[in-house]
Short mmCIF file of C-alpha atoms (C1' of nucleotides) in Angstrom, two decimals:
data_model
loop_
_atom_site.label_atom_id
_atom_site.label_comp_id
_atom_site.label_asym_id
_atom_site.label_seq_id
_atom_site.Cartn_x
_atom_site.Cartn_y
_atom_site.Cartn_z
CA UNK A 1 -36.48 4.70 3.42
CA UNK A 2 -34.35 1.65 3.23
CA UNK A 3 -31.19 0.80 2.07
CA UNK A 4 -31.45 -0.41 -1.53
CA UNK A 5 -28.20 -1.34 -2.35
CA UNK A 6 -24.83 -0.87 -0.17
CA UNK A 7 -21.57 -0.21 -1.65
CA UNK A 8 -18.17 -1.09 -0.86
CA UNK A 9 -15.42 0.35 -0.21
CA UNK A 10 -11.68 0.58 0.50
CA UNK A 11 -9.84 2.37 2.90
CA UNK A 12 -5.73 3.29 4.07
CA UNK A 13 -4.58 3.65 6.38
CA UNK A 14 -0.54 3.48 8.38
CA UNK A 15 -1.39 1.00 11.14
CA UNK A 16 1.38 2.89 13.27
CA UNK A 17 -0.83 5.91 13.08
CA UNK A 18 -4.24 4.09 12.99
CA UNK A 19 -4.51 0.74 12.84
CA UNK A 20 -8.18 -1.99 12.78
CA UNK A 21 -6.66 -2.96 16.33
CA UNK A 22 -7.27 1.02 16.91
CA UNK A 23 -10.54 1.18 15.67
CA UNK A 24 -11.92 -2.34 17.51
CA UNK A 25 -10.65 -0.15 20.44
CA UNK A 26 -12.30 2.53 20.00
CA UNK A 27 -15.52 0.54 18.32
CA UNK A 28 -16.03 3.28 15.94
CA UNK A 29 -14.20 6.55 14.89
CA UNK A 30 -14.35 9.27 12.16
CA UNK A 31 -12.48 8.73 8.82
CA UNK A 32 -10.73 12.64 9.43
CA UNK A 33 -7.72 14.26 7.90
CA UNK A 34 -8.27 12.92 3.94
CA UNK A 35 -6.93 15.82 1.85
CA UNK A 36 -7.32 14.72 -1.54
CA UNK A 37 -10.28 15.26 -3.69
CA UNK A 38 -10.92 12.14 -5.55
CA UNK A 39 -10.67 10.31 -2.05
CA UNK A 40 -12.78 13.21 -0.38
CA UNK A 41 -15.72 12.47 -3.02
CA UNK A 42 -15.70 8.79 -2.64
CA UNK A 43 -16.10 9.84 1.01
CA UNK A 44 -19.08 11.92 0.60
CA UNK A 45 -20.50 8.86 -1.22
CA UNK A 46 -20.37 6.73 1.52
CA UNK A 47 -23.69 5.95 3.09
CA UNK A 48 -24.74 4.30 6.05
CA UNK A 49 -24.60 0.03 5.32
CA UNK A 50 -21.97 0.62 3.66
CA UNK A 51 -18.91 -2.10 3.73
CA UNK A 52 -15.15 -0.99 4.46
CA UNK A 53 -12.25 -2.68 3.97
CA UNK A 54 -9.43 -1.67 5.89
CA UNK A 55 -6.04 -1.99 4.31
CA UNK A 56 -2.79 -1.37 6.25
CA UNK A 57 -0.69 0.35 4.18
CA UNK A 58 3.46 0.91 5.01
CA UNK A 59 3.20 -1.71 7.53
CA UNK A 60 5.20 -4.98 8.58
CA UNK A 61 2.49 -6.66 6.79
CA UNK A 62 1.00 -4.81 4.37
CA UNK A 63 -2.78 -6.07 3.09
CA UNK A 64 -6.32 -6.09 3.92
CA UNK A 65 -6.56 -6.31 7.53
CA UNK A 66 -10.39 -6.53 8.57
CA UNK A 67 -13.85 -4.86 7.57
CA UNK A 68 -15.21 -1.55 8.86
CA UNK A 69 -19.07 0.30 8.06
CA UNK A 70 -20.48 3.45 7.70
CA UNK A 71 -22.40 4.35 10.60
CA UNK A 72 -22.57 8.30 9.72
CA UNK A 73 -22.58 9.53 6.25
CA UNK A 74 -20.33 12.77 5.72
CA UNK A 75 -20.08 15.99 7.70
CA UNK A 76 -17.48 18.53 7.64
CA UNK A 77 -13.96 17.31 8.86
CA UNK A 78 -13.94 19.40 12.52
CA UNK A 79 -9.55 19.11 12.02
CA UNK A 80 -9.91 21.30 9.04
CA UNK A 81 -10.94 24.18 11.35
CA UNK A 82 -8.67 23.33 13.73
CA UNK A 83 -5.65 25.56 14.22
CA UNK A 84 -3.79 23.30 15.57
CA UNK A 85 -4.33 20.02 13.60
CA UNK A 86 -2.09 19.15 11.04
CA UNK A 87 -5.26 19.19 8.83
CA UNK A 88 -5.97 22.65 9.74
CA UNK A 89 -7.01 24.08 6.23
CA UNK A 90 -7.05 28.13 6.15
CA UNK A 91 -9.26 27.98 3.07
CA UNK A 92 -12.69 26.41 4.98
CA UNK A 93 -15.38 27.98 6.38
CA UNK A 94 -17.95 26.82 8.61
CA UNK A 95 -20.65 28.04 5.51
CA UNK A 96 -18.14 26.61 3.26
CA UNK A 97 -16.03 23.70 4.52
CA UNK A 98 -14.04 21.65 1.93
CA UNK A 99 -13.35 18.03 3.98
CA UNK A 100 -15.80 15.71 5.26
CA UNK A 101 -15.74 12.47 6.63
CA UNK A 102 -18.16 9.98 7.55
CA UNK A 103 -17.57 7.75 10.62
CA UNK A 104 -16.97 3.87 10.35
CA UNK A 105 -17.56 1.11 12.98
CA UNK A 106 -15.57 -1.37 13.41
CA UNK A 107 -17.47 -5.05 12.17
CA UNK A 108 -14.69 -7.55 11.88
CA UNK A 109 -10.54 -8.07 12.24
CA UNK A 110 -9.50 -10.68 9.85
CA UNK A 111 -7.63 -13.89 11.55
CA UNK A 112 -5.02 -12.32 9.19
CA UNK A 113 -3.67 -9.83 7.32
CA UNK A 114 -4.85 -10.27 3.47
CA UNK A 115 -1.01 -9.41 1.98
CA UNK A 116 -1.88 -7.10 -1.43
CA UNK A 117 1.09 -9.97 -2.95
CA UNK A 118 -1.80 -12.60 -2.22
CA UNK A 119 -4.14 -10.00 -3.88
CA UNK A 120 -2.28 -9.49 -6.86
CA UNK A 121 -2.21 -13.29 -7.59
CA UNK A 122 -6.58 -13.51 -7.67
CA UNK A 123 -7.66 -13.35 -11.68
CA UNK A 124 -10.29 -11.99 -10.10
CA UNK A 125 -9.00 -9.07 -8.25
CA UNK A 126 -6.60 -7.50 -11.24
CA UNK A 127 -9.14 -4.47 -11.81
CA UNK A 128 -8.43 -3.18 -8.34
CA UNK A 129 -7.49 0.45 -7.85
CA UNK A 130 -5.67 -1.06 -5.41
CA UNK A 131 -3.29 -3.05 -7.38
CA UNK A 132 -2.97 -0.80 -10.56
CA UNK A 133 0.46 0.43 -10.94
CA UNK A 134 1.35 4.36 -9.13
CA UNK A 135 -1.96 3.73 -7.29
CA UNK A 136 -2.01 6.17 -4.49
CA UNK A 137 -5.87 7.06 -3.46
CA UNK A 138 -6.50 6.30 -0.21
CA UNK A 139 -10.33 5.58 -0.50
CA UNK A 140 -11.58 4.08 -3.15
CA UNK A 141 -14.51 1.77 -4.53
CA UNK A 142 -14.66 -1.93 -4.45
CA UNK A 143 -17.11 -3.78 -6.06
CA UNK A 144 -19.69 -6.59 -5.00
CA UNK A 145 -17.43 -9.60 -5.55
CA UNK A 146 -14.10 -7.97 -5.53
CA UNK A 147 -14.87 -7.25 -1.36
CA UNK A 148 -16.18 -11.19 -1.45
CA UNK A 149 -13.14 -12.33 -2.76
CA UNK A 150 -10.99 -10.53 -0.44
CA UNK A 151 -13.18 -10.92 2.55
CA UNK A 152 -13.47 -14.67 2.04
CA UNK A 153 -9.44 -14.43 1.70
CA UNK A 154 -9.37 -13.31 5.10
CA UNK A 155 -11.80 -15.87 6.79
CA UNK A 156 -9.35 -18.07 5.62
CA UNK A 157 -5.96 -19.12 7.60
CA UNK A 158 -3.52 -19.31 4.44
CA UNK A 159 -3.15 -18.92 1.29
CA UNK A 160 -4.63 -22.00 -0.69
"C1'" DG B 1 -3.40 27.84 -18.87
"C1'" DC B 2 1.00 25.25 -19.80
"C1'" DC B 3 4.96 23.51 -16.89
"C1'" DA B 4 8.48 22.15 -14.61
"C1'" DA B 5 9.71 21.66 -9.82
"C1'" DC B 6 8.63 20.27 -5.66
"C1'" DG B 7 6.26 17.02 -1.96
"C1'" DT B 8 3.79 13.21 -0.51
"C1'" DT B 9 2.22 8.11 -1.27
"C1'" DG B 10 3.75 3.81 -0.06
"C1'" DG B 11 5.57 -0.77 -2.33
"C1'" DC B 12 9.95 -3.11 -2.34
"C1'" DG C 1 16.23 4.12 2.04
"C1'" DC C 2 14.99 4.46 -2.76
"C1'" DC C 3 12.23 5.54 -6.38
"C1'" DA C 4 8.25 5.43 -9.62
"C1'" DA C 5 4.04 7.99 -9.55
"C1'" DC C 6 1.16 11.13 -8.35
"C1'" DG C 7 -1.31 15.51 -6.81
"C1'" DT C 8 -0.42 20.50 -6.16
"C1'" DT C 9 2.25 24.76 -6.37
"C1'" DG C 10 3.66 28.87 -8.75
"C1'" DG C 11 6.51 31.52 -12.34
"C1'" DC C 12 5.85 32.68 -16.42
#
DNA sequence: GCCAACGTTGGC
DNA sequence: GCCAACGTTGGC
């Protein structure tokens, strides 16, 4: 079946832990370790081919660093079964996994990180979950329009 | 099932 | 490092 409509997402990562450069080097990675139910549900809703904005949080330059794409739909997150992992979950079983992760692949690194301050200034982005007060969700849907606006901002070398 | 205490996230 | 906001835990 062909993809009828592609969805758009945003994932947060601390670049000290895993950055867009790490993804560029590895080309693909399992987006594991997410331990929040709302975020998990969004991960499960991802389909192969969906576009993903890659956001750098808690870093020198906070903002959107590039684009990834879903390369494999969500499957049970192996780290929940790994006793040595910080993401181990004793309540999860192979029959009843609790946490899921998709694979995402590298698409592009923007020429610059689009800083969150610039996102806040864009009238068209006011409704984004990312920009709401107290928002901490590390996986969230974005609209196609929002995706396109941010993509265009990333490909420009500076604000205008 | 309420809710206070606690831990975490994440911008500043 | 601060702290607001949120999610989770656990006593009752």
